[in-house]
CSV table of C-alpha atoms in Angstrom, one decimal:
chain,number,residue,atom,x,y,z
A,21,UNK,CA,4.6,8.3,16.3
A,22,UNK,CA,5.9,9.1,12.6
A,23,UNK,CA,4.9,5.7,11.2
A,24,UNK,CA,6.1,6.2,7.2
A,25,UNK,CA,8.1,9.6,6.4
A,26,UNK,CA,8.4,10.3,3.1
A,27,UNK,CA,10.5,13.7,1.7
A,28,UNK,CA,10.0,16.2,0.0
A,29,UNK,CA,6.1,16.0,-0.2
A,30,UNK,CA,5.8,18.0,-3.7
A,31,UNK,CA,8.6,18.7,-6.0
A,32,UNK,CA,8.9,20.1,-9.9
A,33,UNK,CA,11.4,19.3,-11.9
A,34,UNK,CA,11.8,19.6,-15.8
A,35,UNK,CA,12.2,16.5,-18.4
A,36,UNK,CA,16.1,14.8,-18.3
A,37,UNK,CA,16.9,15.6,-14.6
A,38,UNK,CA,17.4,13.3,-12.0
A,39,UNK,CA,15.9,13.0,-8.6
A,40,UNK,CA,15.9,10.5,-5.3
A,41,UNK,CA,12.2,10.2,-3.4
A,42,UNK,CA,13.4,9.4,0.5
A,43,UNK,CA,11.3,7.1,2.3
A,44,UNK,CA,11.5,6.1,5.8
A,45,UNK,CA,10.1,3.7,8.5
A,46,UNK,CA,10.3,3.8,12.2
A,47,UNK,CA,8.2,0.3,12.4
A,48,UNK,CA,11.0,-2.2,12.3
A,49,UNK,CA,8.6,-3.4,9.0
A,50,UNK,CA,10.7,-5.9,7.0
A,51,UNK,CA,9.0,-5.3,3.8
A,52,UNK,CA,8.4,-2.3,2.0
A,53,UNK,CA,7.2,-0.9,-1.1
A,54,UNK,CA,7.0,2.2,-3.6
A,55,UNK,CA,3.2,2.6,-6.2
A,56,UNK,CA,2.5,5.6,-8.0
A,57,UNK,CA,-1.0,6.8,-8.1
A,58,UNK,CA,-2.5,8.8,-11.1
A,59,UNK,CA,-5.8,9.6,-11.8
A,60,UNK,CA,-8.5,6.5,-13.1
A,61,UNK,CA,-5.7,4.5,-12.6
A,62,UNK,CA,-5.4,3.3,-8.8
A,63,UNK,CA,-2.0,2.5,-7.2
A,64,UNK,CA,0.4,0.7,-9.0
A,65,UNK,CA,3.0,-0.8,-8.0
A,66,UNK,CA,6.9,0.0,-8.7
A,67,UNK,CA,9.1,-1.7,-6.8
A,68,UNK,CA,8.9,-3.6,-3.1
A,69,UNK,CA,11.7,-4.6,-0.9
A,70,UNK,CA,10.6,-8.2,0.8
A,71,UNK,CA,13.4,-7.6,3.3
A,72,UNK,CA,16.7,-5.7,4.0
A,73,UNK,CA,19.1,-6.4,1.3
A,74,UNK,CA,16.4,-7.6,-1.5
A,75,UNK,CA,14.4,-5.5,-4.1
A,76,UNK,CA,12.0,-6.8,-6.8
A,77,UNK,CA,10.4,-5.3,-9.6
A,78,UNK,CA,6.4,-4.6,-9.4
A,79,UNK,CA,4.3,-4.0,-12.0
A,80,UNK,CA,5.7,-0.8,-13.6
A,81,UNK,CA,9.1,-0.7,-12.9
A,82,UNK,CA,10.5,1.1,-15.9
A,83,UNK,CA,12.2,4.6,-15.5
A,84,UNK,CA,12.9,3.8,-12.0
A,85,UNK,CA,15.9,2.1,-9.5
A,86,UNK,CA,15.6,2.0,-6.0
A,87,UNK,CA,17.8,1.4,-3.6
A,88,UNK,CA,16.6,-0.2,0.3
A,89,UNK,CA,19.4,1.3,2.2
A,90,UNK,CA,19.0,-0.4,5.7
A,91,UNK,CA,16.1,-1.8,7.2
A,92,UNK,CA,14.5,1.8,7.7
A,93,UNK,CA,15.0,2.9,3.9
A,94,UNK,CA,13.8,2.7,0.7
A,95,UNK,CA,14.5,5.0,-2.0
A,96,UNK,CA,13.3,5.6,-5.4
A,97,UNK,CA,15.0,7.1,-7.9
A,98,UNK,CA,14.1,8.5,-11.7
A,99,UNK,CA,17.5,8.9,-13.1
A,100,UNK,CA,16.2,11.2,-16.4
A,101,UNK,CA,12.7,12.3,-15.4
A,102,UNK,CA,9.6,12.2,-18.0
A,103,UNK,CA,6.1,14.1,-18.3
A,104,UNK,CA,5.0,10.4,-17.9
A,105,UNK,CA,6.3,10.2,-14.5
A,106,UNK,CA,4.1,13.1,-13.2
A,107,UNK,CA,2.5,11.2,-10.9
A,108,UNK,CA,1.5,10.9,-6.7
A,109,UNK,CA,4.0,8.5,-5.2
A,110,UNK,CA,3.3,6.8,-2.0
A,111,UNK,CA,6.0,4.4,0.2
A,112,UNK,CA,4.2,2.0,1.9
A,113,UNK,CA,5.2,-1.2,4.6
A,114,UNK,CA,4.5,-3.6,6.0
A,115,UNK,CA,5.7,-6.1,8.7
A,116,UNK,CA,6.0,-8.5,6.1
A,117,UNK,CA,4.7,-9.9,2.7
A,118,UNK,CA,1.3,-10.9,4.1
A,119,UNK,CA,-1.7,-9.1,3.1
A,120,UNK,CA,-3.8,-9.2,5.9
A,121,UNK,CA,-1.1,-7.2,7.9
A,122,UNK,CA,-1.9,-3.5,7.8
A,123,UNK,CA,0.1,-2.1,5.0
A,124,UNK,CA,1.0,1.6,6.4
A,125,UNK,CA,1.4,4.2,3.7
A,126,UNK,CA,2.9,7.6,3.9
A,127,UNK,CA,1.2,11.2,2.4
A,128,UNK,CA,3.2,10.8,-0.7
A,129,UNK,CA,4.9,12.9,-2.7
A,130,UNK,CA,3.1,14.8,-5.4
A,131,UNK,CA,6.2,15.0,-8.3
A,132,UNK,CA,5.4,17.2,-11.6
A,133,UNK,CA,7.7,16.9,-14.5
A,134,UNK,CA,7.6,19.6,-17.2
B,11,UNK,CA,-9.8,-4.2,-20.3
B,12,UNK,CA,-8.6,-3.4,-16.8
B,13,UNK,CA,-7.9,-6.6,-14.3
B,14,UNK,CA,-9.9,-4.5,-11.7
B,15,UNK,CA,-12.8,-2.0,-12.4
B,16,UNK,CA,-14.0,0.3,-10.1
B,17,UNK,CA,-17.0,3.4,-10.4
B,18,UNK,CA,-15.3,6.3,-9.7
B,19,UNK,CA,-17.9,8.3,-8.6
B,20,UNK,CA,-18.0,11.0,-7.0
B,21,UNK,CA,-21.0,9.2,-5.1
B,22,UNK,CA,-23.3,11.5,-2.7
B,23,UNK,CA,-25.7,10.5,0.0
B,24,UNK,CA,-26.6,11.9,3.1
B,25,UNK,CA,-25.7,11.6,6.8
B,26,UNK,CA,-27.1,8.1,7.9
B,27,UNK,CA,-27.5,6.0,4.1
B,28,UNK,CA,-26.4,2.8,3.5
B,29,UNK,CA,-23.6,3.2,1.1
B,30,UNK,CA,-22.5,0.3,-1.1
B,31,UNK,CA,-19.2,0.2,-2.8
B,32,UNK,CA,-18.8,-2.2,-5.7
B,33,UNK,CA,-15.9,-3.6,-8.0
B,34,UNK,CA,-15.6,-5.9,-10.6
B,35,UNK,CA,-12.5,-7.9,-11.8
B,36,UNK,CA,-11.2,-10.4,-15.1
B,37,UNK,CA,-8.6,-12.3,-13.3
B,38,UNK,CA,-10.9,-15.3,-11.6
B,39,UNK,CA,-6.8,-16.5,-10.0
B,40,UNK,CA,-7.5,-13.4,-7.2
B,41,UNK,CA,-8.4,-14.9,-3.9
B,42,UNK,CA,-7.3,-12.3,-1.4
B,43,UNK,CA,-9.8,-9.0,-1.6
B,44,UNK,CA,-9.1,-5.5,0.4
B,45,UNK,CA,-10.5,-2.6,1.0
B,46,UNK,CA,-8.6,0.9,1.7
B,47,UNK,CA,-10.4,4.2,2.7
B,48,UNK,CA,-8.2,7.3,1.4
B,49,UNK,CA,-8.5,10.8,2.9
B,50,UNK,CA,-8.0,13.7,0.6
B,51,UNK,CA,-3.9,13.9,0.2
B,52,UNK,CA,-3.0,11.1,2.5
B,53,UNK,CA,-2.6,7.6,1.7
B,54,UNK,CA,-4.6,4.4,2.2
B,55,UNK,CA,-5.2,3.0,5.0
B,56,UNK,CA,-6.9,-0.9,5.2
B,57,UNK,CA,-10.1,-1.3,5.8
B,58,UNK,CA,-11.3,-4.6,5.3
B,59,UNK,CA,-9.4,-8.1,4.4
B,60,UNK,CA,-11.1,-11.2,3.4
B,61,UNK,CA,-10.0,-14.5,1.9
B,62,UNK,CA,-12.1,-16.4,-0.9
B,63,UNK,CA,-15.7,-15.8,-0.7
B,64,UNK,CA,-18.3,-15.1,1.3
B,65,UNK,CA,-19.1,-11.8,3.9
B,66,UNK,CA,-17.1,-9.8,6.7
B,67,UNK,CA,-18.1,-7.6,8.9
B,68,UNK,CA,-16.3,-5.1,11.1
B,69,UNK,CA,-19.1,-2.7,13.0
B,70,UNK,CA,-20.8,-0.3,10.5
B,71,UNK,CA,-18.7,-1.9,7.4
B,72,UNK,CA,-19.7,-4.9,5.6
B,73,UNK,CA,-17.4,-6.7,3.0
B,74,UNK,CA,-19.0,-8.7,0.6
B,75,UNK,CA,-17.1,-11.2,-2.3
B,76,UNK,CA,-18.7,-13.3,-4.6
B,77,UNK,CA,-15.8,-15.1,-6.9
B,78,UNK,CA,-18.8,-16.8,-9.2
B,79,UNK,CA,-19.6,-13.2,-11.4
B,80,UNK,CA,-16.4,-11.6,-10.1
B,81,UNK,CA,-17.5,-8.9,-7.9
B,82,UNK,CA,-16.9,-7.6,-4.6
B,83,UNK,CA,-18.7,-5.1,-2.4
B,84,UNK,CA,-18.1,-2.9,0.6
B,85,UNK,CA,-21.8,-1.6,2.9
B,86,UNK,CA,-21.4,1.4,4.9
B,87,UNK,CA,-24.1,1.5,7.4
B,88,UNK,CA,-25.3,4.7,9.5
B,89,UNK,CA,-23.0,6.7,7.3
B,90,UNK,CA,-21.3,9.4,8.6
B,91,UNK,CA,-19.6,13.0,7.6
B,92,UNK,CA,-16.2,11.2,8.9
B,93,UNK,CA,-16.7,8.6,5.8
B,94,UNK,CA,-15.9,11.0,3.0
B,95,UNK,CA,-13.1,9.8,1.3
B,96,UNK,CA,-11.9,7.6,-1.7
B,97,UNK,CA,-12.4,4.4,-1.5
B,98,UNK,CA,-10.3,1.7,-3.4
B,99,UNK,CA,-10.7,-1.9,-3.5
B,100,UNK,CA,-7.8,-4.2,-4.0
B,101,UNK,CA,-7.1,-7.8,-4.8
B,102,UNK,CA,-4.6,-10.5,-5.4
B,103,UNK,CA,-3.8,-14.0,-6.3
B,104,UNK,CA,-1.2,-14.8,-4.5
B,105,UNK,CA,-1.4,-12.8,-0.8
B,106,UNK,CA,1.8,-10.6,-1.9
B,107,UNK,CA,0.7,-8.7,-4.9
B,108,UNK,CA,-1.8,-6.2,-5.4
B,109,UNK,CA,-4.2,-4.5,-8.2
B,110,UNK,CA,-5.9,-2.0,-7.0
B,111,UNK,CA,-9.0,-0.2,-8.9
B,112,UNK,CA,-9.2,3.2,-9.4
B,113,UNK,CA,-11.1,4.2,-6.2
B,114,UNK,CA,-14.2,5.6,-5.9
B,115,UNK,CA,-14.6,8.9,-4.1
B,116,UNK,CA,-17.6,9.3,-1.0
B,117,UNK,CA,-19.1,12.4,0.1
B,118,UNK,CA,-21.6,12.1,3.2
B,119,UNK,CA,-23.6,15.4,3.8
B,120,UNK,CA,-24.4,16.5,7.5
């Protein structure tokens, strides 16, 4: 009963390098979605996949691709990390767009970037 | 100014109180209003949904919107050591995007 996997679940990496946060659902969700969370701030939202094969932009999308790979996956990627991007990152998802369905988030992944 | 304001706390009562859990917000175009309880390094889980305004209840949790002074409310009744956790209200316009506030974090003492 794994729900939302998401790997590794900390990670430090220093300013310029690159790195790909996995994210995985055994649901059969058709939408899914990546938000930081940092302190005062609440979750905010980076990127969402409405369905397999589509990705939007959310409401901080800058320093950031991702990539859904198959229904199951959705990856987010910082392609030349920043001290800005130290941050808690949750993938979240949901059977589809609709609020009022249960949005299931993983444990995140707490990223520091030196 | 912030679309969505939330106290963050930390907020203590004991075993038993009625909690209440409040947020205010700018953008009078949100319609959709959530609730999400967050347990220390885990992520949110939904709580409460409700559409426009007017009250919900779901046993011991009461949500509460009231679009005319923008401000929404979530009642804990017969509160419980089990409730401590952050709690973060959320909201949207549309039914697809969210702002969330900052979450505000619960301690109940046995």
């Amino acid at each position: 009963n794994a729900g939302v996997t998401q790997t590794p679940k900390f990670q430090v990496l220093k300013t310029g390098q690159s790195m790909t946060l996995q994210c995985a659902q055994d649901m059969n969700h058709n939408s899914m979605y990546w938000y930081r969370q940092d302190p005062g701030m609440g979750l905010r939202l980076i990127y969402y996949s409405a369905s397999e094969g589509t990705t939007d932009k959310g409401e901080v999308p800058n320093g950031y691709n991702v990539s859904r790979l198959n229904k199951r996956e959705f990856s987010l990627r910082l392609e030349s990390a920043a001290p800005s991007q130290t941050s808690v990152y949750f993938c979240a998802s949901r059977e589809d767009r609709r609020l009022n369905q249960p949005q299931h988030f993983g444990d995140g992944t707490r990223l520091s970037i030196l | 100014q912030k679309e969505v304001e939330q106290d963050p706390g930390p907020l203590s009562v004991p075993e038993g109180a009625i909690v209440s859990l409040n947020c205010t917000y700018s953008n009078s175009a949100f319609q959709y209003f959530m609730w999400y309880r967050q347990y220390s390094r885990k992520g949110p889980e939904l709580l409460m949904y409700t559409y426009s305004s007017g009250n919900k209840e779901d046993g011991r949790f009461t949500a509460q919107v009231d679009k005319s002074s923008k401000y929404i409310s979530l009642f804990i009744r017969d509160s419980q050591p089990s409730d401590s956790a952050t709690y973060l209200c959320a909201m949207s316009p549309n039914n697809n995007d969210m702002r969330f506030g900052a979450g505000t974090r619960l301690t109940v003492k046995p």
